[in-house]
PDB file of C-alpha atoms and ligand atoms in Angstrom:
ATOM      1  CA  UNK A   1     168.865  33.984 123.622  1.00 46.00           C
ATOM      2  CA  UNK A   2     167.756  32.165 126.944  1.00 48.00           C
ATOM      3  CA  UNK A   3     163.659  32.332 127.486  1.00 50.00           C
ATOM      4  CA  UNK A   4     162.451  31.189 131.249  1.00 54.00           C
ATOM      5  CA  UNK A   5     160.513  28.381 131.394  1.00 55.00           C
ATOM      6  CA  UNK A   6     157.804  29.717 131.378  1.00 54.00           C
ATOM      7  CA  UNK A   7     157.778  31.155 128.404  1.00 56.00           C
ATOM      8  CA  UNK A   8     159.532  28.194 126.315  1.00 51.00           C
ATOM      9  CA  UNK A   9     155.978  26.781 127.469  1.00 51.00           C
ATOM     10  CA  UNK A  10     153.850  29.572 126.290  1.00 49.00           C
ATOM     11  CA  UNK A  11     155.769  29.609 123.030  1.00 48.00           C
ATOM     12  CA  UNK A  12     155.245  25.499 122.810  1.00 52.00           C
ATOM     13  CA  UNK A  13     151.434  25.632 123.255  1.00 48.00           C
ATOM     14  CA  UNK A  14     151.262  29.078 120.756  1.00 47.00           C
ATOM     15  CA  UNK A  15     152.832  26.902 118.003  1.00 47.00           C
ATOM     16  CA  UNK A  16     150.466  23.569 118.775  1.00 46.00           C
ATOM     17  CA  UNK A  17     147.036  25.735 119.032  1.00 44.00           C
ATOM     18  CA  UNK A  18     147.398  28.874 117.152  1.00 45.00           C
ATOM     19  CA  UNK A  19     149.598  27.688 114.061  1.00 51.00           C
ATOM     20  CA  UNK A  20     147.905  24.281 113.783  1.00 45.00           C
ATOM     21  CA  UNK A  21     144.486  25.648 113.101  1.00 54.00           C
ATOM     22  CA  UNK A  22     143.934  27.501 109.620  1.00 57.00           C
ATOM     23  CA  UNK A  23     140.734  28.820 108.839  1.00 58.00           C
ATOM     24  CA  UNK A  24     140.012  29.626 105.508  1.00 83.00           C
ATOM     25  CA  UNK A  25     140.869  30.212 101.664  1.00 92.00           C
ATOM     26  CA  UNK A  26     143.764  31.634 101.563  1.00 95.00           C
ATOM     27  CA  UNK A  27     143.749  35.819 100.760  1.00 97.00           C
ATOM     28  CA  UNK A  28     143.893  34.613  97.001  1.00 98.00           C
ATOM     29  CA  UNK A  29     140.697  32.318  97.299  1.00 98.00           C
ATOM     30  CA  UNK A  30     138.927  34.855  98.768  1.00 98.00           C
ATOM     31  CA  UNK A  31     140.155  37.625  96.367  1.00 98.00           C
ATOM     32  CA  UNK A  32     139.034  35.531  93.599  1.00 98.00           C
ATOM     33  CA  UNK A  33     135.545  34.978  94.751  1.00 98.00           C
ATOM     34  CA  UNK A  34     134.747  38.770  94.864  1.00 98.00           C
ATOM     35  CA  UNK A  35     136.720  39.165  91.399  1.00 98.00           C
ATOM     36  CA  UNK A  36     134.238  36.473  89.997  1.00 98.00           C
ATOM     37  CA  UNK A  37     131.504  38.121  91.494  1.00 98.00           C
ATOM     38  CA  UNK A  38     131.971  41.816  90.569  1.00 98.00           C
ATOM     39  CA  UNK A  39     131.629  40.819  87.354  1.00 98.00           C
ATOM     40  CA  UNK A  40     128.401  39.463  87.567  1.00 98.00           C
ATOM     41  CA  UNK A  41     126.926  42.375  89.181  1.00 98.00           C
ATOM     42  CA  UNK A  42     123.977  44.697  87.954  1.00 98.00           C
ATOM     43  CA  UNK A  43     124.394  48.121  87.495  1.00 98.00           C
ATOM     44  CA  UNK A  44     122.422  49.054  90.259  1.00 98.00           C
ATOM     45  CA  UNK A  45     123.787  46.651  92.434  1.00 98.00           C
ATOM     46  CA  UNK A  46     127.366  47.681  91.327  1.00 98.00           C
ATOM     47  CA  UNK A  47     126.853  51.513  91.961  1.00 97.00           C
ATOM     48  CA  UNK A  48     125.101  50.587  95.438  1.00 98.00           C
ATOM     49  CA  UNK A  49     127.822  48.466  96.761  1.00 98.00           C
ATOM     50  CA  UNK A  50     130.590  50.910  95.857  1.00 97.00           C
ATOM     51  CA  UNK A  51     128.448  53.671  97.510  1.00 97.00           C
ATOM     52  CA  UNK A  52     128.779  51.565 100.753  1.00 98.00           C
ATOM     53  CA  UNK A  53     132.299  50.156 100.315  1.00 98.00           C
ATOM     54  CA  UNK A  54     133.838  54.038  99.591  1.00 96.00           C
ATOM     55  CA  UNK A  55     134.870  52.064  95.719  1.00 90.00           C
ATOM     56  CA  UNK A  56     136.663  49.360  97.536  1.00 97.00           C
ATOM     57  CA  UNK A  57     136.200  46.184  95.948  1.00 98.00           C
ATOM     58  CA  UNK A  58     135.068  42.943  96.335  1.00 98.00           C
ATOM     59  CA  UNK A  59     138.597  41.799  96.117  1.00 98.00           C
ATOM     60  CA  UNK A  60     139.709  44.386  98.691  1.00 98.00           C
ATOM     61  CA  UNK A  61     137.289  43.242 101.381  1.00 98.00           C
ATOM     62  CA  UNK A  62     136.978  39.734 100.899  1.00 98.00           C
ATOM     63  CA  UNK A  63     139.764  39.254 103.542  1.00 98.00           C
ATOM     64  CA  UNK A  64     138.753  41.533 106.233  1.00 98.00           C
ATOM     65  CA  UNK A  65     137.164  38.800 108.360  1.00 97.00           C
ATOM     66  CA  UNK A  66     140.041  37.090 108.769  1.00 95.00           C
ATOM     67  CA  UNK A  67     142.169  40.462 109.357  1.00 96.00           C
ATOM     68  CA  UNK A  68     140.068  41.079 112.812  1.00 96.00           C
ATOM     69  CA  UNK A  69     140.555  37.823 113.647  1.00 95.00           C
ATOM     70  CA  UNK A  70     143.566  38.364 115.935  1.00 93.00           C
ATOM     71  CA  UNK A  71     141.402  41.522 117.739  1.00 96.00           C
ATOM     72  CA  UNK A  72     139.723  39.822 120.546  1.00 96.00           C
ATOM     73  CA  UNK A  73     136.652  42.110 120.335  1.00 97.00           C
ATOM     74  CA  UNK A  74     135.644  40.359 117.636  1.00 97.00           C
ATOM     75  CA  UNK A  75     135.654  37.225 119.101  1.00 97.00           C
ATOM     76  CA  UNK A  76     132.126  36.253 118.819  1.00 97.00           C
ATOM     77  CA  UNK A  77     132.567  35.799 114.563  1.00 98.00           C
ATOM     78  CA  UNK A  78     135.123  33.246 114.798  1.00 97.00           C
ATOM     79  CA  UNK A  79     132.313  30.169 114.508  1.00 98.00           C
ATOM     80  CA  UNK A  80     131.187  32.460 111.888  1.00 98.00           C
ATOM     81  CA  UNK A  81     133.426  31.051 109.182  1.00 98.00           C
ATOM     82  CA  UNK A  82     132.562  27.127 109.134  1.00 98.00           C
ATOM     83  CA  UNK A  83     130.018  24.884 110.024  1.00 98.00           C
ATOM     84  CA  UNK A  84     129.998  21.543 111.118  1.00 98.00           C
ATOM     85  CA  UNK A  85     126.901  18.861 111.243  1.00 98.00           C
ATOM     86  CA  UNK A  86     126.565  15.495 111.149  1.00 98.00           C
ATOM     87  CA  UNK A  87     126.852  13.976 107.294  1.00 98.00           C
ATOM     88  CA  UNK A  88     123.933  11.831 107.585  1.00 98.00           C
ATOM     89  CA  UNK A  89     121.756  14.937 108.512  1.00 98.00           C
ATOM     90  CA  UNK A  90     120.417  18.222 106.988  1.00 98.00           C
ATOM     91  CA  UNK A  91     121.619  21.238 108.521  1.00 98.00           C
ATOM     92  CA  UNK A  92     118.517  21.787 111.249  1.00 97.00           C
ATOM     93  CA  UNK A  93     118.406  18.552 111.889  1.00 98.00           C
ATOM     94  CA  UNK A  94     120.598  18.834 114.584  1.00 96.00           C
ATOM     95  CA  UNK A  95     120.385  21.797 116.846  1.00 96.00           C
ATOM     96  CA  UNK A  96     122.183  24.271 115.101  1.00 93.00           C
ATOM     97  CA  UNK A  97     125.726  25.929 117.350  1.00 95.00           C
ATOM     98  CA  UNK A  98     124.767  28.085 120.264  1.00 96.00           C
ATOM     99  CA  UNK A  99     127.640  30.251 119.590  1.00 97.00           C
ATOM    100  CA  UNK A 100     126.836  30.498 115.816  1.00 98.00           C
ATOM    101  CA  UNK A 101     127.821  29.207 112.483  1.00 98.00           C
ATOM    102  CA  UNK A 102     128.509  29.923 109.196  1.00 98.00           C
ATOM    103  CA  UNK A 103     124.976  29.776 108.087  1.00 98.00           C
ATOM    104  CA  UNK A 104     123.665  31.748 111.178  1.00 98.00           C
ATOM    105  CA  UNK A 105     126.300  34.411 110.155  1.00 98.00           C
ATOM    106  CA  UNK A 106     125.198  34.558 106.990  1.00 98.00           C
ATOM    107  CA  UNK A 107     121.884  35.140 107.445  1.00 98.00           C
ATOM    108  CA  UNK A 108     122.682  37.836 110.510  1.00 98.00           C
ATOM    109  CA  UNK A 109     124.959  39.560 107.499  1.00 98.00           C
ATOM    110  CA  UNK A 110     122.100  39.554 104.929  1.00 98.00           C
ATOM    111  CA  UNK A 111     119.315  40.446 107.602  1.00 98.00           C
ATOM    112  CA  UNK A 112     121.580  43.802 108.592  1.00 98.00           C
ATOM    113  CA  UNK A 113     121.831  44.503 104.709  1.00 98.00           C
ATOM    114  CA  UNK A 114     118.081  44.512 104.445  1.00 98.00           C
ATOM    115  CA  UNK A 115     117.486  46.469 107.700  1.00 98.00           C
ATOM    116  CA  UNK A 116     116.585  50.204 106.787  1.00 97.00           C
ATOM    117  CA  UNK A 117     117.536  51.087 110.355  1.00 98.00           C
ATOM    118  CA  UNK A 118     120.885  49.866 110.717  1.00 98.00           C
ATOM    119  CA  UNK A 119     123.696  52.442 110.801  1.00 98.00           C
ATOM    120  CA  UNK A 120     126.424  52.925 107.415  1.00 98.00           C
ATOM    121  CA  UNK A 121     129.065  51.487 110.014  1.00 98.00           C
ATOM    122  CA  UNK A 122     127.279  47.943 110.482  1.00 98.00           C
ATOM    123  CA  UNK A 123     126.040  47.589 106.730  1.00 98.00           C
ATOM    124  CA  UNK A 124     129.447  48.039 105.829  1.00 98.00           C
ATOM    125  CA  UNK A 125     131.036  45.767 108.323  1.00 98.00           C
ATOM    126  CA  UNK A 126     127.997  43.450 107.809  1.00 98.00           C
ATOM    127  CA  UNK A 127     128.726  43.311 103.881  1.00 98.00           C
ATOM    128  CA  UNK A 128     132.766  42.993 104.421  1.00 98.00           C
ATOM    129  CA  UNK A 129     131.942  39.749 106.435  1.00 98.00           C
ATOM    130  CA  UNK A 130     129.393  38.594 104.218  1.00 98.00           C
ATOM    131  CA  UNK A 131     131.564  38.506 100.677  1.00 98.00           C
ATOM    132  CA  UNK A 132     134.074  36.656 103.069  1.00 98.00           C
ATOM    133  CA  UNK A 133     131.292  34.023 104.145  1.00 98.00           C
ATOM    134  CA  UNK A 134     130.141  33.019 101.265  1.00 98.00           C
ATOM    135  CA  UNK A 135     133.793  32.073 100.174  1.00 98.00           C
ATOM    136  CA  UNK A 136     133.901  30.249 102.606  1.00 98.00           C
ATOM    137  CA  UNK A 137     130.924  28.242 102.481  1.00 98.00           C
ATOM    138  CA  UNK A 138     132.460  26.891  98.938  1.00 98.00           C
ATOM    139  CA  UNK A 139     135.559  25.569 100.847  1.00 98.00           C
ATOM    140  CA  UNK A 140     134.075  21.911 101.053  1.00 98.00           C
ATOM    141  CA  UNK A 141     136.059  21.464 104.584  1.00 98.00           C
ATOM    142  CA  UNK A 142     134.362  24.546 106.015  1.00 98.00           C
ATOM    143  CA  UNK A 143     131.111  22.618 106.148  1.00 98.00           C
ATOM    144  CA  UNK A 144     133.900  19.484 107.500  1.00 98.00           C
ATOM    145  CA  UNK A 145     133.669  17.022 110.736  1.00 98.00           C
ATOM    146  CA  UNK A 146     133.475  18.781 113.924  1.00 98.00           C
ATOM    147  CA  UNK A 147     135.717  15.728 115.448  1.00 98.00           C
ATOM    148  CA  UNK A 148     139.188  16.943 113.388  1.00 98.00           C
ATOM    149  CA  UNK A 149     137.893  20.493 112.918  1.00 98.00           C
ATOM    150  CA  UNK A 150     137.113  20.720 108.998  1.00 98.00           C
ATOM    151  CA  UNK A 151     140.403  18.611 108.558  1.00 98.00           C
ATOM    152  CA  UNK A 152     142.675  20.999 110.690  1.00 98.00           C
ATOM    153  CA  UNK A 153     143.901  18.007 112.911  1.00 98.00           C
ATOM    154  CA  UNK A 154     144.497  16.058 109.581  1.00 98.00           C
ATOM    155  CA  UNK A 155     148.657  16.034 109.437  1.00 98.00           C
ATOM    156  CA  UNK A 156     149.375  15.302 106.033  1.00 98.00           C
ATOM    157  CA  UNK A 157     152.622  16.717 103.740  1.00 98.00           C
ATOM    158  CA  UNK A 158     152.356  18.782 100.992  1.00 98.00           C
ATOM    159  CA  UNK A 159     155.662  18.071  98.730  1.00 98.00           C
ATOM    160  CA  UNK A 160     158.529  18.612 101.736  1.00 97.00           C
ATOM    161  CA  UNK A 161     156.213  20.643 104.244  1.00 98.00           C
ATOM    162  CA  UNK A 162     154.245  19.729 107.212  1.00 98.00           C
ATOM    163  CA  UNK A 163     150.529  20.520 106.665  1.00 98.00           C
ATOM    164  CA  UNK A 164     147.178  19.760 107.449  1.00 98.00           C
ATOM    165  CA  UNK A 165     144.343  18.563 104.909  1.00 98.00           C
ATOM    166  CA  UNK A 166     142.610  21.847 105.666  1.00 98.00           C
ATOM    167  CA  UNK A 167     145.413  23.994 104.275  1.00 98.00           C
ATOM    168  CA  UNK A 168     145.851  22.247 101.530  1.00 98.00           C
ATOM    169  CA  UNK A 169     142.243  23.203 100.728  1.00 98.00           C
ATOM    170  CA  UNK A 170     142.438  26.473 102.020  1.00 98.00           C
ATOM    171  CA  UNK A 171     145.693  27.810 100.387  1.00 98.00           C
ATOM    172  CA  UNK A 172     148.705  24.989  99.814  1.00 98.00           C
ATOM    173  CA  UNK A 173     146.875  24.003  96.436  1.00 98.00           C
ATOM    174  CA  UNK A 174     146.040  27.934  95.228  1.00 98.00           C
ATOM    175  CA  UNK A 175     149.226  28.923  96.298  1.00 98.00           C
ATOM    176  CA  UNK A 176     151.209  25.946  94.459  1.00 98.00           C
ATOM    177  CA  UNK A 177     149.365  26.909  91.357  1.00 98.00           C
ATOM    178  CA  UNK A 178     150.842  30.240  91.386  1.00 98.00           C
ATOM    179  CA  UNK A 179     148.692  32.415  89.981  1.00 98.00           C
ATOM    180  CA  UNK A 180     147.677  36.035  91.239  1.00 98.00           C
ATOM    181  CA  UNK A 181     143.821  36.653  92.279  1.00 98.00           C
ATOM    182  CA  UNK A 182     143.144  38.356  88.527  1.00 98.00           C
ATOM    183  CA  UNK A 183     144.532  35.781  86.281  1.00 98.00           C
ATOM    184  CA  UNK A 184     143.068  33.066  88.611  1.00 98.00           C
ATOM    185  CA  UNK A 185     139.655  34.995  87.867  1.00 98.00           C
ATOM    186  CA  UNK A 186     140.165  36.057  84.537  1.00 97.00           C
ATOM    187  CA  UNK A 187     141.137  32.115  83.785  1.00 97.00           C
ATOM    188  CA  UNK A 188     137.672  31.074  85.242  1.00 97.00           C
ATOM    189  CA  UNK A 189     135.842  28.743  83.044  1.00 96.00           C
ATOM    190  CA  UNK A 190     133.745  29.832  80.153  1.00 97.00           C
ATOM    191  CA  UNK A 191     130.000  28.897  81.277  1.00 98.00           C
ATOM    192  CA  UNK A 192     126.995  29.728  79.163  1.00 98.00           C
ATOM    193  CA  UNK A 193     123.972  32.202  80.797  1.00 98.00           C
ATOM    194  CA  UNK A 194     121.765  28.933  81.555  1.00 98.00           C
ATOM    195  CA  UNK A 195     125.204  27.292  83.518  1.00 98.00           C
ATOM    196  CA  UNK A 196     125.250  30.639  85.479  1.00 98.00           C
ATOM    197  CA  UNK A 197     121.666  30.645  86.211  1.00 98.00           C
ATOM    198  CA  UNK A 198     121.656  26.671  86.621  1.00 98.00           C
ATOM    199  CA  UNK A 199     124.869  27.618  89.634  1.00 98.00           C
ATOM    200  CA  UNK A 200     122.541  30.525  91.384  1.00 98.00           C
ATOM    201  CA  UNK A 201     120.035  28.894  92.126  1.00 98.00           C
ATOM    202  CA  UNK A 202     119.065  27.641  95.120  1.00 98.00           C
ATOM    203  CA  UNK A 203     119.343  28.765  99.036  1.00 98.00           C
ATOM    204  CA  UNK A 204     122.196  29.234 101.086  1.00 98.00           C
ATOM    205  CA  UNK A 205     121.382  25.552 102.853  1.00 98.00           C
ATOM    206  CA  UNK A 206     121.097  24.083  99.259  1.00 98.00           C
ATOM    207  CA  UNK A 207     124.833  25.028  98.375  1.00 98.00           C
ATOM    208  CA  UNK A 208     125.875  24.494 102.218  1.00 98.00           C
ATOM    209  CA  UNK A 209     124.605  20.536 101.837  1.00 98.00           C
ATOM    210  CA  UNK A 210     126.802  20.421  98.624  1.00 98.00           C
ATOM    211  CA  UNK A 211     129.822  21.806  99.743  1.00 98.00           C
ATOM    212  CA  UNK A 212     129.404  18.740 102.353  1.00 98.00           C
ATOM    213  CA  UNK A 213     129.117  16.340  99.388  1.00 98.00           C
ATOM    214  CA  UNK A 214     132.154  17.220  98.378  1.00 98.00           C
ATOM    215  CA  UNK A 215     133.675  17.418 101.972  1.00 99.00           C
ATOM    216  CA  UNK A 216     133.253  13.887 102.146  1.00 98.00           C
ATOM    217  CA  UNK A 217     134.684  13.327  98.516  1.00 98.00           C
ATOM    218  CA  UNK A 218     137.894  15.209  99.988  1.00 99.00           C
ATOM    219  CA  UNK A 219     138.148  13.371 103.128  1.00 98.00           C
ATOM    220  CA  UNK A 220     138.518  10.126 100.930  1.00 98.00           C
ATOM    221  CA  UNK A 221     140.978  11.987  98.719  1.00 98.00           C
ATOM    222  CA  UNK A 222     143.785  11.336 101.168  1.00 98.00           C
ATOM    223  CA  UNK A 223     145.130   9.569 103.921  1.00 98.00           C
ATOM    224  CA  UNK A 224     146.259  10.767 107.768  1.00 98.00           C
ATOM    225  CA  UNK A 225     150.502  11.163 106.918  1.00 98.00           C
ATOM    226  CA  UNK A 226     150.136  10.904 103.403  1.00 98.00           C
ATOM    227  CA  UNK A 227     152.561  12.735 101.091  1.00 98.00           C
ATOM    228  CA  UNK A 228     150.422  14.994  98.597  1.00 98.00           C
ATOM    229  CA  UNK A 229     152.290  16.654  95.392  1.00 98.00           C
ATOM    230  CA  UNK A 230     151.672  17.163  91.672  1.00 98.00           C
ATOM    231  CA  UNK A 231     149.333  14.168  91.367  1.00 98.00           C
ATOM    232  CA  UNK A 232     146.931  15.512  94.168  1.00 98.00           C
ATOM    233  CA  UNK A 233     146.996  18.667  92.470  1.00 98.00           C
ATOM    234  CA  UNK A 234     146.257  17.408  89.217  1.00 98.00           C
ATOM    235  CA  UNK A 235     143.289  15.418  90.523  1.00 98.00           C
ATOM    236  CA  UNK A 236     141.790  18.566  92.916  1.00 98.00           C
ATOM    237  CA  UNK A 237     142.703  21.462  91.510  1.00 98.00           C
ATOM    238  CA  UNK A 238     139.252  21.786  89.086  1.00 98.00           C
ATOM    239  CA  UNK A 239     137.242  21.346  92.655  1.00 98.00           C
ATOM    240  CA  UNK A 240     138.997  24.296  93.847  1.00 98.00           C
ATOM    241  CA  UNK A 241     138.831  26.522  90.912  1.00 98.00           C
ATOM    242  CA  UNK A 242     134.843  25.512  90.393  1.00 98.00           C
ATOM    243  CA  UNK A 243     134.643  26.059  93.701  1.00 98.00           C
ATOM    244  CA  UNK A 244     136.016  29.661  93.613  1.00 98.00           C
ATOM    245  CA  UNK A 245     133.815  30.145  90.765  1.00 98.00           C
ATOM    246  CA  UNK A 246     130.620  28.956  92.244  1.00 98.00           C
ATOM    247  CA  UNK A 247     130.981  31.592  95.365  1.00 98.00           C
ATOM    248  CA  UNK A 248     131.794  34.060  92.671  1.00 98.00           C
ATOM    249  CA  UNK A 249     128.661  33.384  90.880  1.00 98.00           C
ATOM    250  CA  UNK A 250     125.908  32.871  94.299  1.00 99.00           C
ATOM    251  CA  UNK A 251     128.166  35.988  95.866  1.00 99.00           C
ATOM    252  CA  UNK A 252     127.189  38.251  92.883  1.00 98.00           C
ATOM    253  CA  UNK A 253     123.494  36.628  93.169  1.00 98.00           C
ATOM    254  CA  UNK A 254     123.441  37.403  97.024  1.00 99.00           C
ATOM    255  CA  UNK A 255     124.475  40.774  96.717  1.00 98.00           C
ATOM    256  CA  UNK A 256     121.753  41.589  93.170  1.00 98.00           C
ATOM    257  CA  UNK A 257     119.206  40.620  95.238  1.00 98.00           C
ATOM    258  CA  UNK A 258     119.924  43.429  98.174  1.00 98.00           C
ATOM    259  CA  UNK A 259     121.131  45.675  96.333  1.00 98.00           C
ATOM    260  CA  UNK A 260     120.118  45.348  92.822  1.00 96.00           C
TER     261      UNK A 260
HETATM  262  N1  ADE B   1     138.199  25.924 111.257  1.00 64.07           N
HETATM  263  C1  ADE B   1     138.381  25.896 112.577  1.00 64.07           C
HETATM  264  N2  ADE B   1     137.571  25.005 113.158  1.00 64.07           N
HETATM  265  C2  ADE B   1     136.848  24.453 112.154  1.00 64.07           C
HETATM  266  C3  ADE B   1     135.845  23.483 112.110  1.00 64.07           C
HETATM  267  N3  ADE B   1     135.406  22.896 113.211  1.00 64.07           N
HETATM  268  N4  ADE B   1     135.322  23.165 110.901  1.00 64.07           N
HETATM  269  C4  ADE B   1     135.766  23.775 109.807  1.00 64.07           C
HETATM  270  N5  ADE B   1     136.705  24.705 109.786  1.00 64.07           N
HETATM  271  C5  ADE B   1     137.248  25.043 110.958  1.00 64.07           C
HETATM  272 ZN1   ZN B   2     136.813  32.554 106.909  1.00 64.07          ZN
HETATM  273 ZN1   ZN B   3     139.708  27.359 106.132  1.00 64.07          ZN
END
């Protein structure tokens, strides 16, 4: 196959932009965050939300923010899925993105729920977007440095591949562990009622300044090149899979309080 110039170019810069940059928990990180918080649910809240999802699930919709990510119209909700501020500072100590963050989105998301007058269409976009965010606010590198992009210019290898430190949070560790979205969920750790209450509390900045804590922890956890394998799993996996469990959990709490 011969390509023009041209387009050997286009193809070249495709590959360093577009492929380079990863975004969030993989499908199965996401998937396991509704699981977890379906089952923490009220009644009310549980008959509400499948009322407005037409009995989807949590699961089902978790990934849909990523799945209009290629449509252009929906541009605008790309700075939607992270946010990035200095580590010495509060979020709002800064001036927060013009374009919008994750903790901007989230509140737009939660405001529409509320809003009597908005139409069935944006409640149920609104709420899609919303079970997405809030998995990704327990990615620690979605609340990352600006300057590498939440660890997407980061090169490191996981086992033979070429991959960034932001994939390996996002998906390369999940994935590696090889479980599907239900038995990761199902496998979640047993907590007691006062655990579960002790995790829900809080606001949405409270649990945004400690998935930065940890952010920091995983910046330290490995080096620019570095060769990660079974002994970087064995060390991070619980982070991921509390993690998971913790957006479960403040999902489910999100969602009572509209809806419940
Ligand atoms: N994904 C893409 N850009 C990002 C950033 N600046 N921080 C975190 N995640 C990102
Ligand atoms: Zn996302
Ligand atoms: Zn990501």
């Amino acid at each position: 196959m011969k390509f023009k110039k041209g387009a050997v170019w286009i193809i070249m810069l495709i590959s360093v932009t577009g492929f380079a940059l990863d975004y969030d928990w993989g499908k199965t990180g996401h998937r396991v965050t509704g699981q977890i918080a379906e089952a923490h649910l009220s009644g009310k809240a549980k008959r509400n939300l499948a009322a407005l999802l037409e009995g989807q699930s949590l699961a089902m919709v978790s990934t849909f923010a990523d799945e209009i990510k290629s449509d252009k119209k929906y541009k605008k909700y790309h700075p939607w899925h992270y946010v990035n501020f200095p580590f010495d500072k509060k979020y709002g100590e800064t001036s927060p993105s013009a374009s919008g963050d994750l903790v901007q989105g989230i509140d737009k998301c939660i405001a529409i729920l509320k809003d009597e007058q908005a139409s069935t269409y944006d409640k149920q976009f609104h709420l899609k977007l919303l079970v997405h965010f809030i998995g990704d606010l327990h990615q620690p590198l979605h609340v990352g440095r600006a300057e590498d992009k939440g660890g997407n210019d980061i090169q490191v290898r996981w086992f033979k591949d070429g991959s960034n430190l932001h994939r390996v949070w996002d998906s390369d560790m999940i994935d590696h562990y090889g479980m599907s979205y239900t038995e990761l969920s199902l496998n979640r750790a047993a907590l007691t009622k006062t655990e579960i209450e002790d995790i829900q509390k809080g606001s949405v900045i409270d649990w945004v300044h400690e998935s930065q804590n940890l952010a920091a922890q995983v910046y330290q956890s490995a080096a620019i090149g570095e060769k990660l394998g079974y002994a970087y799993m064995y060390r991070n996996f619980t982070m991921v899979r509390t993690q998971l469990q913790k957006g479960g959990l403040r999902l489910a709490k999100v969602l009572n309080d509209i809806f419940g």
